[in-house]
XYZ file of C-alpha atoms in Angstrom:
678
model
C 131.846 -6.821 20.858
C 133.015 -10.419 21.044
C 134.118 -11.988 24.306
C 136.521 -14.848 24.993
C 137.559 -16.434 28.312
C 141.178 -17.503 28.735
C 141.909 -20.061 31.436
C 144.323 -22.805 32.341
C 146.565 -24.207 35.096
C 148.768 -21.968 37.221
C 151.994 -20.835 35.539
C 150.751 -21.824 32.077
C 151.076 -18.261 30.754
C 147.403 -17.188 30.613
C 147.983 -13.551 31.549
C 150.901 -13.302 29.138
C 148.726 -14.720 26.363
C 145.887 -12.328 27.184
C 148.253 -9.360 27.070
C 149.799 -10.580 23.814
C 146.404 -10.903 22.135
C 145.363 -7.434 23.244
C 148.675 -5.897 22.129
C 148.528 -7.224 18.576
C 147.351 -3.843 17.293
C 148.392 -1.719 20.256
C 144.855 -0.950 21.465
C 144.978 -2.501 24.925
C 142.494 -1.073 27.452
C 142.284 -2.690 30.888
C 138.667 -2.479 31.918
C 137.940 -4.385 35.086
C 139.678 -6.582 37.609
C 138.399 -8.817 40.376
C 141.155 -9.164 42.953
C 143.292 -12.250 42.298
C 140.465 -14.008 40.446
C 139.784 -12.495 37.050
C 140.816 -9.567 34.893
C 139.221 -8.285 31.711
C 140.989 -6.452 28.904
C 139.280 -4.928 25.901
C 140.967 -4.260 22.580
C 140.368 -4.020 18.848
C 141.568 -6.461 16.238
C 141.060 -5.849 12.543
C 138.422 -3.178 13.268
C 136.420 -5.439 15.608
C 135.915 -4.947 19.339
C 137.051 -7.772 21.616
C 137.213 -8.465 25.337
C 139.270 -11.215 26.974
C 138.532 -12.444 30.508
C 141.644 -13.873 32.143
C 140.805 -16.370 34.918
C 143.562 -16.901 37.479
C 145.005 -20.402 37.767
C 144.141 -22.863 40.508
C 141.071 -25.013 41.011
C 139.760 -22.584 43.649
C 139.550 -19.863 40.996
C 138.169 -22.212 38.358
C 135.083 -22.566 40.505
C 134.321 -18.892 39.830
C 134.844 -19.133 36.067
C 131.277 -20.264 35.314
C 129.718 -16.797 34.874
C 132.559 -15.695 32.583
C 132.144 -18.789 30.408
C 128.377 -18.326 30.282
C 128.857 -14.827 28.872
C 131.656 -15.719 26.424
C 131.460 -16.665 22.767
C 134.472 -18.976 22.996
C 137.227 -20.060 25.372
C 140.971 -20.539 25.059
C 142.580 -23.182 27.251
C 146.255 -22.336 27.729
C 148.196 -25.525 28.488
C 151.885 -26.270 29.180
C 153.961 -27.895 26.441
C 154.670 -30.938 28.602
C 152.858 -34.311 28.542
C 153.548 -34.783 32.263
C 151.629 -31.565 33.012
C 148.539 -32.597 31.017
C 146.781 -33.800 34.169
C 146.885 -30.233 35.508
C 144.574 -29.262 32.644
C 142.064 -32.022 33.462
C 139.769 -29.871 35.684
C 139.671 -27.156 33.006
C 138.879 -29.550 30.170
C 136.107 -31.023 32.286
C 134.555 -27.630 33.052
C 134.755 -26.520 29.410
C 133.038 -29.678 28.215
C 130.298 -29.195 30.804
C 129.824 -25.614 29.590
C 129.382 -26.683 25.960
C 131.372 -23.670 24.762
C 133.614 -23.633 21.654
C 137.213 -24.165 22.785
C 140.662 -23.551 21.336
C 143.649 -25.233 22.976
C 146.811 -23.138 22.916
C 149.940 -25.171 23.689
C 152.092 -22.442 25.189
C 155.874 -22.153 25.507
C 156.283 -24.522 22.583
C 159.853 -23.228 22.186
C 160.716 -24.979 25.465
C 159.060 -28.284 24.568
C 161.257 -31.364 24.629
C 158.499 -33.880 23.869
C 156.708 -34.362 20.557
C 153.551 -32.317 20.120
C 151.632 -35.513 19.337
C 152.554 -36.802 22.809
C 151.267 -33.593 24.414
C 147.958 -33.861 22.558
C 147.631 -37.566 23.410
C 148.164 -36.811 27.100
C 145.497 -34.101 27.005
C 143.117 -36.394 25.118
C 143.078 -38.717 28.151
C 140.965 -36.142 30.004
C 138.742 -34.977 27.150
C 135.649 -36.591 25.637
C 135.946 -34.335 22.585
C 138.542 -35.265 19.981
C 141.485 -32.854 20.045
C 142.783 -32.145 16.535
C 146.181 -30.648 15.891
C 145.880 -27.688 13.535
C 149.615 -26.937 13.418
C 152.847 -28.915 13.528
C 156.137 -27.446 14.750
C 159.203 -26.714 12.660
C 162.379 -27.734 14.482
C 165.980 -26.817 13.943
C 168.593 -28.574 16.051
C 165.823 -29.845 18.309
C 164.459 -26.328 18.912
C 160.988 -25.254 17.759
C 161.495 -22.259 15.456
C 158.152 -22.103 13.654
C 154.959 -23.896 12.744
C 153.064 -25.171 9.722
C 149.329 -24.489 9.426
C 147.750 -27.792 8.391
C 144.763 -26.219 6.638
C 146.491 -23.574 4.509
C 149.767 -25.592 4.383
C 151.735 -22.421 4.948
C 154.922 -22.439 6.992
C 155.793 -19.637 9.412
C 159.060 -18.913 11.175
C 158.939 -17.289 14.589
C 160.601 -13.904 15.060
C 161.195 -12.555 18.558
C 158.633 -9.869 19.400
C 157.418 -9.588 15.785
C 154.866 -11.277 13.530
C 156.071 -14.621 12.177
C 157.624 -14.673 8.708
C 156.111 -16.715 5.886
C 158.676 -19.209 4.600
C 158.787 -22.110 2.208
C 157.843 -25.421 3.755
C 161.115 -27.223 4.584
C 161.613 -30.365 2.515
C 162.266 -32.516 5.558
C 158.859 -31.419 6.930
C 156.781 -32.269 3.881
C 156.071 -35.904 4.712
C 155.313 -35.127 8.370
C 153.039 -32.271 7.298
C 151.125 -34.501 4.888
C 150.629 -37.180 7.535
C 149.417 -34.666 10.096
C 147.131 -32.959 7.580
C 145.642 -36.311 6.614
C 144.871 -37.072 10.265
C 143.237 -33.661 10.685
C 141.132 -34.051 7.538
C 140.015 -37.528 8.583
C 138.787 -36.049 11.859
C 136.917 -33.296 9.998
C 135.491 -35.813 7.523
C 133.500 -37.427 10.338
C 131.363 -34.269 10.276
C 131.291 -33.486 6.548
C 130.306 -35.898 3.772
C 131.900 -33.812 1.020
C 135.372 -33.955 2.561
C 134.853 -37.659 3.263
C 134.108 -38.243 -0.420
C 137.162 -36.269 -1.478
C 139.401 -38.310 0.814
C 137.975 -41.607 -0.420
C 138.522 -40.532 -4.044
C 142.033 -39.164 -3.302
C 141.017 -35.653 -4.334
C 142.713 -32.530 -3.065
C 140.829 -30.878 -0.199
C 140.944 -27.119 -0.680
C 141.912 -24.889 2.226
C 138.631 -22.954 1.942
C 136.641 -26.166 2.380
C 138.694 -27.261 5.367
C 138.403 -23.845 7.053
C 134.634 -23.863 6.583
C 134.244 -27.316 8.126
C 136.664 -26.448 10.942
C 134.554 -23.393 11.759
C 131.321 -25.413 11.795
C 132.631 -28.235 13.989
C 134.130 -25.723 16.437
C 130.899 -23.747 16.742
C 128.893 -26.934 17.110
C 131.267 -28.147 19.833
C 132.333 -31.311 18.013
C 136.120 -30.940 18.215
C 138.744 -29.008 20.150
C 141.411 -27.585 17.792
C 144.957 -27.228 19.170
C 147.339 -24.435 18.142
C 150.980 -23.824 19.062
C 152.926 -20.807 20.233
C 154.967 -18.971 22.830
C 152.983 -16.002 24.123
C 155.950 -14.479 25.940
C 157.734 -14.019 22.608
C 154.603 -13.218 20.597
C 154.864 -16.468 18.649
C 151.661 -18.075 17.336
C 149.471 -15.368 18.889
C 148.431 -13.797 15.572
C 147.323 -17.196 14.222
C 145.264 -17.826 17.365
C 143.590 -14.439 17.114
C 142.813 -14.950 13.421
C 141.250 -18.316 14.252
C 139.112 -16.727 16.970
C 138.007 -13.982 14.605
C 136.968 -16.337 11.794
C 135.705 -19.326 13.755
C 134.305 -18.158 17.107
C 130.485 -17.960 16.933
C 128.470 -14.727 17.186
C 126.549 -13.584 20.256
C 123.394 -15.290 18.964
C 125.035 -18.685 19.594
C 126.011 -17.605 23.101
C 122.405 -16.653 23.741
C 121.139 -19.975 22.394
C 123.320 -21.890 24.885
C 121.196 -20.310 27.624
C 117.890 -20.889 25.833
C 116.604 -23.036 28.696
C 116.738 -19.940 30.911
C 114.077 -18.165 28.806
C 114.661 -14.854 27.062
C 117.975 -13.809 28.547
C 118.806 -10.135 28.098
C 122.074 -10.115 30.040
C 124.460 -12.206 32.153
C 126.363 -10.969 35.198
C 129.832 -12.235 34.294
C 132.126 -10.353 36.704
C 131.569 -8.456 39.950
C 133.514 -6.608 42.591
C 133.049 -4.551 45.738
C 134.736 -1.140 45.574
C 135.084 1.143 48.558
C 133.083 4.373 48.313
C 131.401 3.077 45.151
C 129.764 -0.180 46.258
C 128.989 -3.222 44.192
C 129.934 -3.170 40.520
C 128.689 -5.836 38.110
C 129.923 -6.380 34.561
C 127.003 -7.323 32.298
C 127.188 -8.987 28.894
C 124.104 -8.048 26.929
C 122.851 -11.006 24.900
C 119.547 -9.626 23.645
C 117.909 -6.249 23.113
C 114.474 -7.277 24.361
C 112.715 -6.980 21.018
C 110.250 -9.643 19.889
C 111.625 -11.987 17.276
C 113.676 -15.105 16.740
C 116.293 -15.034 19.528
C 118.670 -17.128 17.440
C 118.783 -14.659 14.559
C 120.038 -11.116 15.054
C 118.892 -10.254 11.520
C 115.286 -10.370 12.739
C 115.867 -7.266 14.844
C 113.923 -4.214 13.780
C 116.326 -1.257 13.930
C 113.422 1.155 14.150
C 111.656 -0.588 17.017
C 113.322 1.525 19.676
C 114.979 4.870 20.000
C 118.735 5.293 19.814
C 119.250 2.921 16.891
C 117.052 0.116 18.191
C 118.868 -0.308 21.506
C 116.673 -0.926 24.484
C 119.249 -1.796 27.154
C 120.304 1.441 28.788
C 120.641 3.237 32.076
C 117.173 3.521 33.583
C 115.817 0.536 31.620
C 114.275 -2.466 33.350
C 116.557 -5.416 33.967
C 116.016 -8.158 36.532
C 112.703 -6.660 37.620
C 114.213 -3.288 38.598
C 115.615 -0.271 36.827
C 119.326 -0.024 36.188
C 121.366 2.513 38.106
C 124.596 3.923 36.717
C 125.859 2.088 33.659
C 129.111 2.559 31.732
C 129.591 0.895 28.381
C 132.857 -1.032 28.108
C 134.500 -0.415 24.773
C 137.842 -1.174 23.209
C 140.698 1.086 22.260
C 139.790 4.133 24.333
C 142.952 4.247 26.427
C 143.979 2.895 29.789
C 141.297 2.160 32.319
C 141.144 0.500 35.691
C 139.065 -0.441 38.695
C 136.641 2.446 39.260
C 137.303 4.188 42.513
C 140.831 2.749 42.744
C 142.604 4.058 39.627
C 142.759 7.643 38.519
C 141.616 6.936 34.966
C 138.011 6.062 34.345
C 136.922 2.750 32.957
C 137.087 2.808 29.189
C 133.732 3.916 27.724
C 132.661 5.422 24.468
C 132.792 8.960 25.767
C 130.305 8.318 28.566
C 131.164 8.286 32.284
C 129.208 7.068 35.276
C 126.977 10.120 35.275
C 125.964 9.843 31.645
C 122.296 9.977 30.787
C 122.461 7.065 28.363
C 124.850 4.208 27.982
C 123.022 2.044 25.460
C 124.120 -1.534 24.873
C 123.474 -3.710 21.861
C 123.592 -7.532 21.922
C 127.192 -8.551 22.535
C 128.227 -5.351 24.310
C 129.635 -5.200 27.829
C 128.553 -2.718 30.475
C 129.568 -2.069 34.048
C 126.664 -1.355 36.388
C 126.752 0.493 39.698
C 123.953 1.439 42.079
C 122.047 -1.643 40.944
C 121.922 -3.729 44.112
C 119.548 -6.270 42.586
C 122.233 -7.414 40.119
C 124.570 -10.211 41.245
C 127.259 -12.419 39.794
C 126.179 -15.780 38.392
C 122.670 -14.867 37.217
C 121.056 -14.326 33.859
C 118.525 -11.533 33.618
C 115.344 -10.808 31.758
C 113.416 -7.556 32.036
C 111.127 -9.119 34.671
C 113.486 -11.103 36.883
C 116.596 -13.256 37.267
C 117.524 -16.934 37.076
C 120.612 -18.658 38.432
C 122.984 -19.938 35.787
C 122.875 -23.689 35.001
C 124.534 -26.226 37.270
C 127.752 -26.418 35.255
C 128.365 -22.710 35.969
C 127.952 -23.123 39.723
C 130.971 -23.588 42.025
C 131.899 -26.938 43.496
C 130.635 -27.702 47.031
C 132.430 -25.562 49.613
C 134.217 -27.955 51.979
C 136.764 -25.586 53.539
C 135.118 -24.226 56.716
C 136.255 -21.458 59.024
C 134.785 -19.409 61.863
C 135.181 -15.662 61.436
C 135.687 -13.378 64.442
C 135.982 -9.567 64.166
C 138.961 -8.057 65.957
C 136.734 -5.351 67.428
C 133.371 -6.188 68.972
C 131.837 -3.040 67.515
C 132.376 -4.536 64.037
C 129.964 -7.460 64.592
C 127.133 -5.788 62.685
C 129.435 -4.403 59.989
C 130.892 -7.861 59.463
C 127.461 -9.390 58.831
C 126.599 -6.644 56.358
C 129.930 -6.964 54.572
C 129.652 -10.744 54.206
C 126.147 -10.407 52.798
C 127.592 -8.072 50.159
C 130.416 -10.452 49.351
C 128.000 -13.346 48.880
C 126.347 -11.337 46.110
C 129.583 -11.085 44.120
C 131.081 -14.463 45.058
C 128.884 -17.523 44.358
C 131.526 -19.792 45.907
C 131.112 -18.132 49.325
C 128.389 -19.430 51.653
C 127.819 -17.773 55.025
C 125.901 -19.344 57.912
C 125.915 -19.459 61.710
C 127.755 -22.182 63.575
C 125.254 -24.086 65.717
C 127.761 -24.740 68.507
C 129.619 -21.447 68.937
C 127.089 -19.064 67.392
C 129.914 -17.485 65.371
C 129.848 -16.629 61.691
C 130.739 -19.732 59.688
C 132.262 -19.422 56.214
C 132.105 -22.231 53.672
C 134.908 -21.646 51.185
C 136.824 -23.232 48.338
C 140.192 -23.246 50.105
C 142.847 -21.223 51.937
C 143.432 -18.828 49.032
C 139.729 -18.087 48.937
C 139.777 -17.324 52.668
C 142.776 -15.025 52.228
C 140.916 -13.039 49.551
C 137.831 -12.693 51.716
C 139.833 -11.398 54.690
C 141.743 -8.962 52.483
C 138.541 -7.634 50.900
C 136.848 -7.204 54.278
C 139.745 -5.048 55.443
C 140.383 -3.047 52.266
C 136.805 -2.427 51.094
C 134.792 -2.486 54.334
C 137.367 -1.558 56.967
C 136.604 -4.713 58.977
C 139.518 -6.723 60.356
C 138.742 -10.309 61.276
C 140.471 -13.513 62.324
C 139.635 -17.044 61.238
C 139.498 -20.101 63.474
C 138.987 -23.809 62.966
C 135.416 -25.008 63.370
C 135.022 -27.071 66.567
C 133.978 -30.667 65.869
C 130.269 -31.433 66.128
C 130.633 -34.177 68.746
C 127.779 -35.950 70.532
C 127.424 -38.250 73.526
C 125.402 -41.341 74.255
C 125.081 -43.816 77.121
C 126.469 -47.315 77.471
C 124.112 -48.912 80.046
C 120.582 -48.855 81.398
C 119.845 -46.743 84.484
C 116.649 -46.253 86.502
C 116.558 -43.330 88.901
C 113.953 -41.454 91.007
C 113.995 -37.689 91.441
C 111.830 -35.424 93.601
C 111.549 -31.704 92.984
C 110.173 -29.820 95.980
C 110.315 -26.117 96.668
C 108.410 -23.960 99.184
C 109.310 -20.271 99.356
C 106.032 -18.569 100.163
C 102.853 -18.685 98.154
C 102.217 -21.669 95.891
C 104.856 -24.384 96.190
C 106.417 -26.676 93.606
C 106.187 -30.447 93.815
C 106.929 -33.184 91.311
C 108.139 -36.724 91.868
C 109.284 -38.833 88.881
C 111.076 -42.103 88.267
C 112.722 -42.435 84.872
C 114.531 -45.191 83.085
C 117.091 -44.489 80.360
C 118.559 -47.148 78.074
C 120.837 -47.031 75.017
C 119.520 -47.326 71.459
C 121.369 -48.425 68.302
C 123.354 -45.777 66.424
C 120.983 -43.472 64.647
C 118.151 -44.385 66.978
C 117.644 -40.769 68.020
C 115.672 -39.999 71.171
C 112.574 -41.946 72.151
C 110.273 -40.984 75.055
C 107.524 -43.171 76.504
C 105.713 -43.766 79.801
C 104.385 -46.697 81.832
C 102.292 -44.710 84.302
C 99.458 -46.628 85.955
C 96.798 -45.446 88.306
C 97.318 -41.774 87.528
C 100.335 -41.357 89.827
C 101.454 -38.733 87.301
C 98.442 -37.105 85.628
C 98.447 -37.295 81.836
C 98.460 -33.497 81.660
C 101.953 -33.424 83.217
C 103.592 -36.173 81.130
C 104.394 -33.824 78.157
C 106.104 -31.481 80.653
C 108.341 -34.342 81.843
C 109.249 -35.133 78.220
C 110.041 -31.477 77.496
C 112.340 -31.290 80.520
C 114.127 -34.516 79.552
C 114.722 -33.341 75.990
C 116.039 -30.020 77.279
C 118.610 -31.878 79.393
C 119.706 -33.890 76.335
C 120.389 -30.805 74.208
C 123.531 -30.201 76.255
C 124.857 -33.140 78.247
C 127.180 -33.085 81.270
C 130.207 -32.482 79.015
C 128.610 -29.832 76.830
C 127.687 -32.063 73.867
C 124.206 -33.132 72.711
C 123.153 -36.591 73.897
C 121.640 -38.939 71.322
C 120.582 -42.546 70.738
C 118.750 -43.342 73.966
C 115.252 -44.146 75.179
C 113.651 -42.421 78.168
C 110.714 -43.996 79.937
C 108.689 -42.393 82.743
C 107.882 -45.404 84.940
C 106.335 -43.884 88.092
C 105.893 -40.720 90.124
C 103.768 -38.700 92.476
C 101.963 -35.385 92.358
C 100.371 -32.896 94.762
C 96.868 -31.598 94.218
C 97.915 -27.985 94.930
C 101.659 -27.629 94.412
C 102.145 -29.684 91.245
C 102.361 -27.842 87.908
C 103.768 -28.147 84.389
C 106.795 -26.145 85.482
C 107.473 -28.428 88.448
C 107.276 -31.617 86.363
C 109.389 -30.078 83.568
C 112.062 -29.244 86.131
C 111.860 -32.734 87.629
C 112.186 -34.370 84.189
C 115.207 -32.219 83.350
C 117.054 -32.816 86.639
C 116.245 -36.547 86.706
C 117.644 -36.970 83.194
C 120.829 -35.101 84.051
C 121.385 -37.234 87.131
C 120.733 -40.452 85.212
C 123.208 -39.512 82.450
C 126.030 -39.238 84.969
C 125.423 -42.836 86.048
C 124.789 -44.278 82.587
C 128.390 -44.385 81.307
C 128.686 -41.589 78.787
C 130.422 -42.334 75.489
C 131.727 -39.668 73.081
C 130.508 -39.920 69.477
C 131.929 -38.274 66.375
C 130.131 -37.690 63.062
C 131.240 -39.911 60.203
C 130.900 -38.389 56.752
C 130.525 -40.096 53.424
C 133.184 -38.479 51.256
C 132.980 -38.539 47.463
C 136.275 -37.584 45.839
C 136.474 -36.635 42.167
C 140.040 -37.205 40.996
C 141.944 -37.942 37.777
C 142.350 -41.694 37.411
C 146.138 -41.486 37.529
C 145.921 -40.439 41.185
C 143.280 -42.908 42.374
C 145.744 -45.471 43.694
C 147.448 -42.831 45.803
C 144.197 -41.978 47.585
C 144.085 -45.309 49.436
C 146.932 -44.456 51.848
C 145.510 -40.930 52.238
C 142.204 -42.334 53.524
C 143.924 -44.954 55.672
C 146.177 -42.372 57.310
C 143.100 -40.336 58.244
C 141.461 -43.380 59.888
C 138.873 -43.607 57.158
C 137.160 -46.592 55.578
C 137.454 -47.202 51.841
C 134.128 -47.906 50.134
C 135.399 -48.250 46.567
C 136.075 -46.376 43.375
C 134.891 -46.478 39.776
C 135.211 -44.464 36.554
C 133.088 -41.335 36.619
C 130.391 -41.350 33.987
C 130.733 -38.605 31.387
C 134.142 -37.412 32.629
C 137.036 -38.839 30.623
C 140.014 -39.857 32.735
C 138.259 -39.263 36.088
C 137.336 -41.631 38.914
C 134.881 -41.321 41.775
C 136.468 -42.473 45.029
C 134.150 -43.044 48.012
C 135.113 -43.420 51.656
C 133.827 -42.939 55.198
C 135.828 -40.391 57.145
C 135.498 -38.676 60.550
C 134.391 -35.066 60.240
C 137.401 -34.076 62.322
C 139.645 -35.311 59.482
C 138.051 -33.159 56.782
C 140.588 -30.373 57.215
C 143.483 -32.807 56.851
C 141.791 -34.370 53.822
C 141.808 -31.030 51.995
C 145.545 -30.661 52.517
C 146.436 -34.282 51.778
C 144.243 -34.371 48.674
C 145.897 -31.256 47.260
C 149.325 -32.835 47.691
C 148.338 -36.264 46.382
C 146.587 -34.987 43.235
C 148.627 -31.840 42.466
C 145.605 -29.733 43.286
C 143.319 -31.270 40.648
C 140.832 -33.232 42.815
C 137.820 -31.995 44.737
C 135.393 -33.657 47.105
C 131.922 -33.366 48.589
C 130.648 -34.710 51.897
C 127.359 -35.805 53.433
C 126.618 -36.942 56.973
C 126.416 -40.722 57.261
C 126.303 -41.740 60.939
C 127.817 -41.299 64.391
C 130.286 -43.713 65.895
C 132.351 -43.918 69.086
C 135.275 -41.513 69.036
C 138.210 -43.620 70.128
C 141.206 -41.617 71.205
C 139.153 -38.522 72.078
C 138.483 -37.887 75.757
C 135.363 -36.423 77.306
C 135.848 -32.939 78.721
């Protein structure tokens, strides 16, 4: 089986294209769906098994596309036929280049295009380090695109609604344009093939077979991104795209070699879901059969090395250091399937259900595993263990933060268990405990991500929860020096408590932390009790008079008294704590807020618009510069109060049409003007 990932901006027609590809021969079989994120369909085309993974639009969903790309042989980027919308494809082009996967661009809804195709390609090229070569040019009648000319075969095709395109004679008024476009394409290919270069220099005819062979090699090597035209809704250009995938997409051995740094990878967890009454399900793409040999050459496999035709990946076999549980092989053309446990029909398999004794997988095959809790999304697996996918396949930093509160107190434990399960199938979700409130803290990709998590908790785990904003992590400090004595004395029968201390507190520069020292002379406070005074003082600073931690001050124990019988560590700890609290009240408390260093990654066209965004949020601009290795992108740096991070997410989405993302790191604390102490 061969696997392709289809992705692109929202409303670009990805799902329509996926359905059109699978319906070319009427063998569509829906296999697996992850709610609102990804769906997989399997089908046959010209007697070959295929699977297409459709990634939902939106940058939040793109962050979960890494595992699918890691398991795919090629990718199709579906883009709008509008130069003004090219920037919406920038995050997808960037991720595909980072993945190093062969890519086809499909310019969709070409029948609605008003601009020249060359302008669309030029706009896309702004955000792509790879050269984009046009493999087709449109045929227009009365300004309407009615067909396309293949620049390699030089055949002209006229679109027919809902049917395969008809082969026609190349219109005379298109011949010069076709020759110019073909020459540009061949010149691009000649950079990677000396024979074609020689033929062009000597004005020889370049045969279609030669051009197809070079186009296949440069695609598989990741040198160029070919662009094709069509309108998936009407079935136009879909056959040509599928034929190109069939002839030019690399085999599974190339997919395996892209992960060579991970060791001998047997399988990749490319999709996952949590299904009520069934548990965690993980879709695996088998990349190797575990036999010894050259991992880059499937012909080195010994078909007699294992039972069942040389297959060694099966239910009960070792994968990731444990044995597999239930395993269903995903095959094409076996009828309608669906999410196991939610649809009446079973997932499409080659005659084997979840209870089958064997569900053997060869390299390239897909299988859906259940009752295998050690398998997670975003990992590649050997027989002995697992390794996280490379950095390019990992989600962007999660900067959308929310507290999660169960509606019913009895669901506290169930909520923790459910979130732990969701982390296993969602690499973009990070769960921790809020240090201030003690509540569950979710780090997410955005509001849509939060909505999915809440819906899954309710539908699959029966846990209803509410989300709340995270309270700001404010601190306090003092503005002046104070010296104050404090005596702790208590007599209530038995041994008494006595401790007398005099402390001095003074402000330190921002970031100075907490410093404790003493100037005791003559043993007025025995050395054995000084650590107890420090411990009490630090305890008082953990939560100041207004409920916030107190920072950036020095505490000095200057004098005191003790009693030979009634003094103790406990008494001096209490005295240190109470003396510090009393001194803080007199020292002029000042509220501090954390200032974050924000690094925004945005297309260059939007960089100028980020200046007023930062200014409106009371931030400080540090500067911006082109981002190395990312065509058409800038890095924009600023200092911003942590309390403004929520507003930054919303403003950034509006200012950059949802294309930018950012990461933050704590920089320093500064006085929070405009915020009052409680």
